[in-house]
Amino acid sequence: EKSKWPKETVQLWERLSKKEANDVETIQKSIVHHVTTTLARAAYNMDNFSAYQAVALSTRDRLISRWNETQGQLSKADPKRVYYLSLEFLLGRSMDNALLNMGLKDTYDKSVEQLGFNMEDVIESEVDAALGNGGLGRLAACYMDSLATLDYPAWGYGLRYNYGIFQQRIVDGYQTEFPDYWLNFDNPWELPRLDISIQISFGGHVQASQDEYGVTRHNWIPGSSVQAIAYDVPIPGYHTENCNNIRLWRSKPTKVFDLTSFNEGNYEKSVEDATNAEKITSVLYPNDNTMAGKELRLKQQYFWTAASLHDIVRRFKKSMREWSNFPDQVAIQLNDTHPTLAIVELQRLLVDEEMLSWDDAWEIVTKTFAFTNHTVLPEAMEKWSVPMFEYLLPRHLQIIFDINLFFLQKVETKFPNDRGLLNRMSIIEEAQPQQIRMAHLAVVGSHKVNGVAALHSNLIKTTIFKDFVDYYGEEKFINKTNGITPRRWLHQANPQLSNLITETLGGDKWLKDLSLLKGLNTKTEDAAFRKQWMQIKRANKVRLAELIKTRCDVEVSPDALFDVQVKRIHEYKRQFMNILVVIHRYRTIKSMTAAQKASVQPRVVIFGGKAAPGYYIAKLVIKLINSVAAVVNQDPAVGDLLKVVFIPDYNVSVAEVIVPASDISQHISTAGTEASGTSNMKFVLNGGLIIGTLDGANIEILEEIGEDNIFIFGCMAHEVEDLRHAQRYRGVPMDPALQGVISAIERGTFEDPKIFQPLISTLTVGKDFYLISADFASYIAANQQVDAAYKNQDEWSKKSIRCTANMGKFSSDRSVKEYAEEIWNIKPYPVVDEGHM
Ligand code: 73E
């Protein structure tokens, strides 16, 4: 203990733990030190990957010292913190980001180049941390960057999956899945905290008894347990000392449990139980916007929320405050319904273990939690069957029934004699078997509920949560439009454009205050600036063309219009409609004379994205894209006028190459289905125009950048129901152009048409749920407008500049500030550099 040490010992420690300077020489020493000692390699025996490992370890040392400084100072001051509970953190690569945020990129560049390596190659040796599916997981990562950058005291809590989202390879045009064993080599971006181990229980039964005051107490006697081990991932803010933490839990067998089983002479069973314990954090469920309903997923959710709450409560208890102060110290944000069990677990801890009264406990719980809804798609709504739930978490089921009982009693008081209303609002759905509606539980247990874009937040108030708005009032249901971090999505992914902006605006303040981009608006009339702007776009397109050559073996011209749709493959996102219009374009070109062809705007249509392994129709869309590409790309009658590529294994680091290189990107979901979308923001921030429907955040992007700089088409959200009704009951005929395209597929223009029959069936009149036929004509027209606009490169470059200039609103800094001020009630706590290692 420090206080018992003699003065000299304390002084020695002080002197030795002084931080070293970050000059090239010191950094090179630290890299070489890691090469020779940590990696035990010789300089002549190095490849890019080992160089990466050494540079990563040197970076990690500097990250950890910031992490220590931040966490030490926060422990002392103990301000209110926010805990962001997310089953997904889609971080991508860490090294480049960490160096940029810590302001060490230039020094490391120099150090690495002098040591004989190319920094870009070294950076590209890092594997992505792909612990997420898509937008929801990447949003969590962007929010963590902004929280740290704005000095908010925040921790993320998630799971440390051994396997992230699967790797996608294309075999014979079909998606095939391969495991993403990303931990094959040591992961330098985590700190194992093997000393932080929490026991998590499952199953068993509940014993009720009366205490000395005649109050019924519940004692949960679990049937089994596992250990949760903490792994900490440091998240450095941009140009600040603050470094936040994401704590990821890993499951392990409990020693106690093994021993009992072993002593009973049941060796095989104890080994089996051990393997089952490890299974909990083995793999990320690969479904985006759909609910799997598997028992293991529920186990993951409880394991994670229970471990996180235990940790949060332990930290709170150290401060010796009254329980009623808990919501003054702790805000917990639920990233969708996945962590909703945290509500039940906190109620259980307070009532069963801390002996608070039900009502006191419930007041603390509801003041602590807030809930973000990310989707209105019915297939994504989480429901758990009551029998399965009871088997895994018997005490939690009782608590849920009690929460529901007390809640419905209050609803009944406010709106008497409305059985229909009670049925609709109940947390329990009366089905066979009964189902727990997690979204209802999340609303009832939270003080704020938010959607992720203006349209979406309004939509949830009139659809899935309408009755709850009537009961609680409007104030509980708010909007927090999503955002993206400009550090990763412009500064890091598009360094040339970032430099040009910094030069033009006379400094890099815009990276922490994105509204300053407005200063670019005056540059649209500056021809020299426009030229530089478009040269950078072209350089980014050359880089993407190289990636396409390597990954798809297709040569594309960087002078063509690059048209991009990259996102998870889902019917509501309508990649199918995109490829159908590509076929239409192909047929049109084929029917042209040479003279007509001369005026066609050449286009490269780029697709990327993963389909959930069990999503048959989505996988067929990938197959169709590849079949069309195979025919179009080798058709001499088309040449460079049209190319189609499907880039395999789309992920964060591939997005960092694609996003800066896009001329136009597609955000074409059926109105009312895409809650927000965030890639739309990334593209526009990088001067890419978008073609899109009036859906999600597209609407707010349109408001910010103006209708001259975006291509909007298709029906509006409020028209969708009528359109579906009309095609179902009035037999509105299929769009003729669409009919022509389908006939071409059915004639076998692209492989055996039998393959695509199930896909074509989704367009049958009356069944076209995503309204591809209804939007088809306006989509073709919008695409023609894109071609025409692109021909005028001067005007296009002005649009491109205006896009970037007016995207300030979509910084995740703005989103996070709104959450902090309107939901969490937390303040920044800037850490001071005390010069410790
Ligand atoms: O519109 C996106 C949104 O931008 C939405 O589809 C996505 O969340 C993004 C960030 O707000 C989303 N993902 C999921 N639900 N909505 C989801 C559901 C279940 C499992 C995994 C992801």
Coordinates of N, CA and C and ligand atoms in Angstrom, one line a residue, residues 88 133 135-136 139 287-290 297 336 338 374-375 380 452 482 572-573 674-678, ligand 1:
E88 N -24.1 -5.0 -29.7 CA -23.2 -4.9 -30.8 C -22.4 -3.6 -30.7
N133 N -23.8 -6.3 -36.6 CA -24.4 -6.6 -37.9 C -24.4 -5.5 -38.9
G135 N -26.1 -1.1 -39.1 CA -26.2 0.3 -38.6 C -26.3 0.4 -37.1
L136 N -27.0 -0.5 -36.4 CA -27.2 -0.4 -35.0 C -25.8 -0.6 -34.3
L139 N -23.6 2.4 -35.1 CA -24.0 3.6 -34.4 C -23.4 3.6 -32.9
N287 N -28.3 -11.8 -37.5 CA -29.5 -11.3 -38.0 C -29.6 -9.8 -37.8
D288 N -29.9 -9.0 -38.8 CA -30.1 -7.6 -38.7 C -31.6 -7.4 -38.9
N289 N -32.2 -6.7 -38.0 CA -33.6 -6.4 -38.2 C -34.5 -7.6 -38.2
T290 N -34.1 -8.7 -37.6 CA -35.0 -9.8 -37.4 C -34.6 -10.5 -36.1
R297 N -29.6 -17.0 -27.4 CA -29.7 -15.5 -27.5 C -30.2 -14.9 -26.2
D336 N -31.8 -0.5 -28.3 CA -32.9 -1.4 -28.7 C -33.4 -2.3 -27.5
H338 N -32.7 -5.3 -26.9 CA -31.8 -6.4 -26.5 C -31.4 -6.4 -25.1
H374 N -35.1 1.2 -32.7 CA -34.4 1.3 -34.0 C -35.2 0.8 -35.2
T375 N -36.4 0.2 -34.9 CA -37.1 -0.4 -36.1 C -38.6 -0.5 -35.8
A380 N -38.8 -7.9 -36.4 CA -37.6 -7.5 -35.5 C -38.1 -7.4 -34.1
V452 N -34.9 7.2 -33.9 CA -33.6 7.5 -34.4 C -33.6 8.5 -35.6
N482 N -30.0 10.1 -35.5 CA -28.7 9.5 -35.5 C -27.6 10.4 -36.1
Y572 N -36.7 -4.9 -47.4 CA -37.2 -3.6 -47.3 C -36.2 -2.5 -47.8
K573 N -35.0 -2.9 -47.9 CA -34.0 -2.0 -48.5 C -33.9 -2.0 -50.0
E674 N -37.1 2.1 -43.2 CA -35.8 2.3 -42.7 C -35.8 3.4 -41.6
A675 N -35.6 3.0 -40.3 CA -35.8 3.9 -39.2 C -34.9 5.2 -39.5
S676 N -33.7 5.0 -39.8 CA -32.8 6.2 -40.1 C -31.9 6.0 -41.3
G677 N -31.1 5.0 -41.2 CA -30.0 4.8 -42.1 C -28.9 5.7 -41.6
T678 N -27.6 5.3 -41.7 CA -26.5 6.1 -41.3 C -25.5 6.2 -42.4
Ligands
73E1 O1 -32.3 2.3 -40.0 C1 -31.4 1.6 -39.3 C2 -30.7 2.6 -38.3 O2 -30.0 3.6 -38.9 C3 -32.0 0.4 -38.5 O3 -32.5 -0.5 -39.5 C4 -31.0 -0.2 -37.6 O4 -30.5 0.7 -36.7 C5 -29.8 1.8 -37.3 C6 -29.2 2.7 -36.3 O5 -30.2 3.4 -35.6 C7 -31.5 -1.4 -36.9 N1 -30.9 -2.5 -36.6 C8 -31.7 -3.3 -35.9 N2 -32.9 -2.7 -35.8 N3 -32.7 -1.5 -36.4 C9 -31.5 -4.6 -35.4 C10 -32.5 -5.4 -34.9 C11 -32.2 -6.7 -34.4 C12 -30.9 -7.2 -34.4 C13 -29.9 -6.4 -34.9 C14 -30.2 -5.1 -35.4

